[in-house]
PDB file of C-alpha atoms in Angstrom:
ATOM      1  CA  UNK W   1     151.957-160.646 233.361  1.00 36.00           C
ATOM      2  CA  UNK W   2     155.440-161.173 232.517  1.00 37.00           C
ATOM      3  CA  UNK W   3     155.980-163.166 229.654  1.00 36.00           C
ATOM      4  CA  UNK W   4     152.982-161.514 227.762  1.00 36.00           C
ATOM      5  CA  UNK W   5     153.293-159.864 224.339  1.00 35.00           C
ATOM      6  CA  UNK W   6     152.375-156.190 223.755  1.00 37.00           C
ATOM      7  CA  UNK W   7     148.845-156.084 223.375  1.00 37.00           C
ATOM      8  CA  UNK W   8     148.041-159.122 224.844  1.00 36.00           C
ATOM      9  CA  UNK W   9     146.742-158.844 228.781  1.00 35.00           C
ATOM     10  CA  UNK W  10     146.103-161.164 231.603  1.00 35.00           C
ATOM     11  CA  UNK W  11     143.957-159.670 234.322  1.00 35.00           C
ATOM     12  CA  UNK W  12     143.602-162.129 236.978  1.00 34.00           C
ATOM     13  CA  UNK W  13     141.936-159.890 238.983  1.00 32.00           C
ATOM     14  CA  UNK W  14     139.352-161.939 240.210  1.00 31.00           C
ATOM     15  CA  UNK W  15     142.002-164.059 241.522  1.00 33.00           C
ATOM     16  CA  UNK W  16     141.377-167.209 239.407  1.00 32.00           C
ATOM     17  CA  UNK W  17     144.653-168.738 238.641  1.00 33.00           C
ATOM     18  CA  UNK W  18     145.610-168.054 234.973  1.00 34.00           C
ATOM     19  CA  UNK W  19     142.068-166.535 233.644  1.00 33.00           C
ATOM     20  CA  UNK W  20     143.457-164.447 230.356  1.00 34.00           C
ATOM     21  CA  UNK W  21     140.610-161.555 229.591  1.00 35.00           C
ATOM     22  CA  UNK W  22     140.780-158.055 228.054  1.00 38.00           C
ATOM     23  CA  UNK W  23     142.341-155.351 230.465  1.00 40.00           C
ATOM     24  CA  UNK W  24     140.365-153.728 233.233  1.00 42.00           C
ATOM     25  CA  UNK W  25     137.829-150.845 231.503  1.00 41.00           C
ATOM     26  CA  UNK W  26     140.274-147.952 231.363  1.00 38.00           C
ATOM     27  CA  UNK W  27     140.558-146.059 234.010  1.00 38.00           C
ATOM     28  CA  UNK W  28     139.542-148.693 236.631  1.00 36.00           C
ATOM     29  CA  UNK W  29     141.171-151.019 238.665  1.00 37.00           C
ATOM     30  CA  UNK W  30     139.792-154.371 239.286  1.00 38.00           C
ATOM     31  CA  UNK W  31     139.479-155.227 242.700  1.00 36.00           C
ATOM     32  CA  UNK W  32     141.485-157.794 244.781  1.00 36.00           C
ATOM     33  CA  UNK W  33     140.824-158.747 248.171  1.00 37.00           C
ATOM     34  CA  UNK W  34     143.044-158.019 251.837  1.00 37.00           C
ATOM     35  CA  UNK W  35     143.478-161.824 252.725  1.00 38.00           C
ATOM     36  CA  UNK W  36     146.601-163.270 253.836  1.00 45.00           C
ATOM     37  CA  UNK W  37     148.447-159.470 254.384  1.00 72.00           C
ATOM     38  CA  UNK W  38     147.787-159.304 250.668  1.00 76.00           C
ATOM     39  CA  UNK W  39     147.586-155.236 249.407  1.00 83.00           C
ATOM     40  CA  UNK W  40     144.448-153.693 248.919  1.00 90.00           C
ATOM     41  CA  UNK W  41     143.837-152.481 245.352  1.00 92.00           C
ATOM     42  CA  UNK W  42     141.908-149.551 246.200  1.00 93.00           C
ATOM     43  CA  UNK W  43     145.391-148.425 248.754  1.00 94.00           C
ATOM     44  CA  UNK W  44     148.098-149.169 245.339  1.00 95.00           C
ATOM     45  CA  UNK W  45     145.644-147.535 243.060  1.00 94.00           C
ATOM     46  CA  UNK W  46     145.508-144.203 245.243  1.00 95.00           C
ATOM     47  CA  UNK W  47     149.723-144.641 245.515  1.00 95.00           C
ATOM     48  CA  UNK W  48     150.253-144.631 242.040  1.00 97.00           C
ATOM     49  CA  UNK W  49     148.692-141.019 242.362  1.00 96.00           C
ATOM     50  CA  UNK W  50     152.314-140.447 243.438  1.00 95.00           C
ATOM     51  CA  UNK W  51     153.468-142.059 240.049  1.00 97.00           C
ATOM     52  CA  UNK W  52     153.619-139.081 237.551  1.00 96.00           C
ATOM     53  CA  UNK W  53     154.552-139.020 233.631  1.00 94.00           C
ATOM     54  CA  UNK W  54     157.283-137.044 233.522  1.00 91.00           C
ATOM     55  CA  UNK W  55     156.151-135.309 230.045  1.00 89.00           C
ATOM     56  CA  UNK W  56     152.729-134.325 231.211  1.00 89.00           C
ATOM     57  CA  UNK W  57     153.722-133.699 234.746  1.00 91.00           C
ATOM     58  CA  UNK W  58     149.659-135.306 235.287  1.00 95.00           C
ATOM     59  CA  UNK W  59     149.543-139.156 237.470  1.00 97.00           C
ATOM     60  CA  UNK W  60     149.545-142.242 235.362  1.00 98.00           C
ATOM     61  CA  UNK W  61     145.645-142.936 237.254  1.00 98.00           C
ATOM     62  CA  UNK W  62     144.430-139.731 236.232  1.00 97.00           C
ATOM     63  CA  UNK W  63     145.857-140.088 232.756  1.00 97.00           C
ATOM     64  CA  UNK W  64     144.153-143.660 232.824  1.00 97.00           C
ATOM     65  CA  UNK W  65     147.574-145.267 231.872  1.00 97.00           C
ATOM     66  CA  UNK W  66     146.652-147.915 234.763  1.00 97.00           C
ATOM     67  CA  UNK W  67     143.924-150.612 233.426  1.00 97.00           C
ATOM     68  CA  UNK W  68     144.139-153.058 235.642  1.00 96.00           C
ATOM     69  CA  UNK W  69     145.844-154.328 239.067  1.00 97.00           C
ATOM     70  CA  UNK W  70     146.237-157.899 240.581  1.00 96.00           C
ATOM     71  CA  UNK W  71     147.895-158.392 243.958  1.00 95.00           C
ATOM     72  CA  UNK W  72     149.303-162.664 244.304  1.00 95.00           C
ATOM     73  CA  UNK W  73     149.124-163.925 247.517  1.00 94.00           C
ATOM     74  CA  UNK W  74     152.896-163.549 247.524  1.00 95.00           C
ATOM     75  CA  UNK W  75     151.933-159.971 248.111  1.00 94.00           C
ATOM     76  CA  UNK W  76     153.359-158.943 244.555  1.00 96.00           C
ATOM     77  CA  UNK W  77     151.559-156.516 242.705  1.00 97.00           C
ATOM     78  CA  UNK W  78     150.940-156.861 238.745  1.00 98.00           C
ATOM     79  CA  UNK W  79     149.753-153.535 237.047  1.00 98.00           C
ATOM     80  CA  UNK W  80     148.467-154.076 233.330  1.00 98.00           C
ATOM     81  CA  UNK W  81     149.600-150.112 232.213  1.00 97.00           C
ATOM     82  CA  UNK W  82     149.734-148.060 229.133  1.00 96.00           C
ATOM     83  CA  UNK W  83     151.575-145.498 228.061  1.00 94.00           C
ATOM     84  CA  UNK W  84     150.068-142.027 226.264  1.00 90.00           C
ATOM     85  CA  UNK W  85     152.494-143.913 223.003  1.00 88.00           C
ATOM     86  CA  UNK W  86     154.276-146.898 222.252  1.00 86.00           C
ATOM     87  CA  UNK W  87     157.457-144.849 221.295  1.00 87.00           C
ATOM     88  CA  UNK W  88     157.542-143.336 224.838  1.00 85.00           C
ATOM     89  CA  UNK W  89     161.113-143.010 225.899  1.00 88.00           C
ATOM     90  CA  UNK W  90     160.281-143.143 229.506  1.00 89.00           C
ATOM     91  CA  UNK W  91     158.939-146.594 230.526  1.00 92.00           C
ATOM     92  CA  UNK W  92     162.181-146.780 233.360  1.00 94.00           C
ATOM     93  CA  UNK W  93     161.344-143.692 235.066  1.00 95.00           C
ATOM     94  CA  UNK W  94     157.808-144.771 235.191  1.00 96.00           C
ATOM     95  CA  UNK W  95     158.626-148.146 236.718  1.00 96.00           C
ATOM     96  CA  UNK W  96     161.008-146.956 239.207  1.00 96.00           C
ATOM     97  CA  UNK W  97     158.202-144.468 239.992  1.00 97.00           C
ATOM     98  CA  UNK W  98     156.246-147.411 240.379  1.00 97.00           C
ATOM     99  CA  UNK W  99     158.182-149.454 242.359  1.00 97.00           C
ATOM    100  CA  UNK W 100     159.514-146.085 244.964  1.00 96.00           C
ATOM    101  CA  UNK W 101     155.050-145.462 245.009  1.00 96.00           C
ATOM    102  CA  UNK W 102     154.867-149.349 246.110  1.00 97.00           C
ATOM    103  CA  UNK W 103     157.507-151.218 247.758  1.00 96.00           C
ATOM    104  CA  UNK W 104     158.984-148.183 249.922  1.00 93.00           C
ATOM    105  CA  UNK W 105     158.407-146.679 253.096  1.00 81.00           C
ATOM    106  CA  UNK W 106     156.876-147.071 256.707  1.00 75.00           C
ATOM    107  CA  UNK W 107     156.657-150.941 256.701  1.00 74.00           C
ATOM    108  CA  UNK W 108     158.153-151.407 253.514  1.00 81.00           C
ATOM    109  CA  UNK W 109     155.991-150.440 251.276  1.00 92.00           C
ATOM    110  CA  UNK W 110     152.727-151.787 250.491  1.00 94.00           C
ATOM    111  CA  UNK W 111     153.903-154.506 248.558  1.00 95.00           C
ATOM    112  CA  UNK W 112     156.778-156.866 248.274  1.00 95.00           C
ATOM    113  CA  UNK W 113     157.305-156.631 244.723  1.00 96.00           C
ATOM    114  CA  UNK W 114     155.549-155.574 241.137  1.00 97.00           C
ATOM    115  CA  UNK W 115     155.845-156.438 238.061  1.00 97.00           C
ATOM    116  CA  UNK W 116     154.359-154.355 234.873  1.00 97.00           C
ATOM    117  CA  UNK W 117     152.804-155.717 232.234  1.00 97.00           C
ATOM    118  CA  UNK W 118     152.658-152.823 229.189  1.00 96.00           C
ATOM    119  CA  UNK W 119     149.837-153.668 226.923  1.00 96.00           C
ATOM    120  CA  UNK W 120     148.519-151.889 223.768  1.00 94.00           C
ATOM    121  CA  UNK W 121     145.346-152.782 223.088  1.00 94.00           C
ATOM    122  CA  UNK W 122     143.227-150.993 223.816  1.00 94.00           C
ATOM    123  CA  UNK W 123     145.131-148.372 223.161  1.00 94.00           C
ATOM    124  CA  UNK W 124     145.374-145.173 224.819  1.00 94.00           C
ATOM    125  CA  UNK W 125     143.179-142.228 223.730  1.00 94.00           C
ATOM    126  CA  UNK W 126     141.812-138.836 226.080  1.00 94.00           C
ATOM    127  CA  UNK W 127     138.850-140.685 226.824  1.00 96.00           C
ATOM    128  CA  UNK W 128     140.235-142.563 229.269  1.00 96.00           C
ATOM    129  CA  UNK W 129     141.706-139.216 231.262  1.00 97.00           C
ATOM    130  CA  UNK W 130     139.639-138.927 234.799  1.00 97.00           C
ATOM    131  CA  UNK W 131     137.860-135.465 235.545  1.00 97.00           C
ATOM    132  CA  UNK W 132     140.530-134.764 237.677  1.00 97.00           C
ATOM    133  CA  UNK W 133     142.967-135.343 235.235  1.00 97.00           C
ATOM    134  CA  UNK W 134     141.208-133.079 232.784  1.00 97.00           C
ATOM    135  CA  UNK W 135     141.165-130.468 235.262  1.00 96.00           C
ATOM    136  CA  UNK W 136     144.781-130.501 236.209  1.00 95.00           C
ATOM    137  CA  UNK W 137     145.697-130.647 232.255  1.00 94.00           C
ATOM    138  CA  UNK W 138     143.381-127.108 231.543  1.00 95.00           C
ATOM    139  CA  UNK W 139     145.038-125.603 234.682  1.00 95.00           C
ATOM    140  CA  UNK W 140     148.522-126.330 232.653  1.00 92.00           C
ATOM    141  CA  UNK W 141     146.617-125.323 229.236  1.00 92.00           C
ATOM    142  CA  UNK W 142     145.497-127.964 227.732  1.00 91.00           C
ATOM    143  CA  UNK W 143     142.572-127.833 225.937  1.00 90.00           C
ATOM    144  CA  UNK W 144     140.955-131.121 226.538  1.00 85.00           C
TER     145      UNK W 144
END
């Protein structure tokens, strides 16, 4: 959450107030629940499908860049996210990504607000890329 160092992640996913633990398992997102007009993980997780690294051309989920999600009951959404390297150039286009995937359209958007939280640890390795993700990668020729 904001104010966090790299490497260092707070999932409060389970929506205890202040519970610091590891990230999500990569690949995953934890799941919150609908109450109070609140998001529902499972509808952010399949926007940030729209959410695409601009090297790769591949979304951040099926990279597994996305370790973890917490909607507040403010309705503002938290994403603990990696990147593919800490030297990555790109972290702006991926957050306004983010925030066009989220906060925008009929309604506004499916949340108010989000915030990400870049962590390190674990770090990022092809193991954490989704079937799909492989699949779209050897269709651009990749051999993974």
């Amino acid at each position: 959450m904001a104010g966090t160092s790299a490497g260092e992640a707070t999932a409060d996913v389970d929506g205890s107030a202040g519970a610091e633990s590891a990230p999500a398992a990569a690949g995953t997102v934890a799941a919150a629940g609908s109450a109070g007009g609140r998001a529902v993980v499972a509808d952010i997780e399949e926007a940030m499908k729209d959410v695409v690294d601009p090297e790769l051309g591949i979304n951040v989920v099926d990279l597994g860049l996305v370790y973890g999600v917490h909607v507040d009951d403010q309705n503002v959404a938290t994403l603990d996210m990696t990147l593919t390297s800490a030297a990555c150039p790109l972290t702006d286009v991926i957050e306004d990504q983010t925030r066009q995937a989220l906060t925008t359209g009929p309604g506004g958007g499916l949340v108010d607000d989000i915030r990400i939280n870049w962590v390190w640890l674990p770090p990022w390795g092809p193991d954490k890329i989704t079937d799909e993700g492989r699949d779209q990668l050897r269709s651009l020729g990749f051999n993974v």
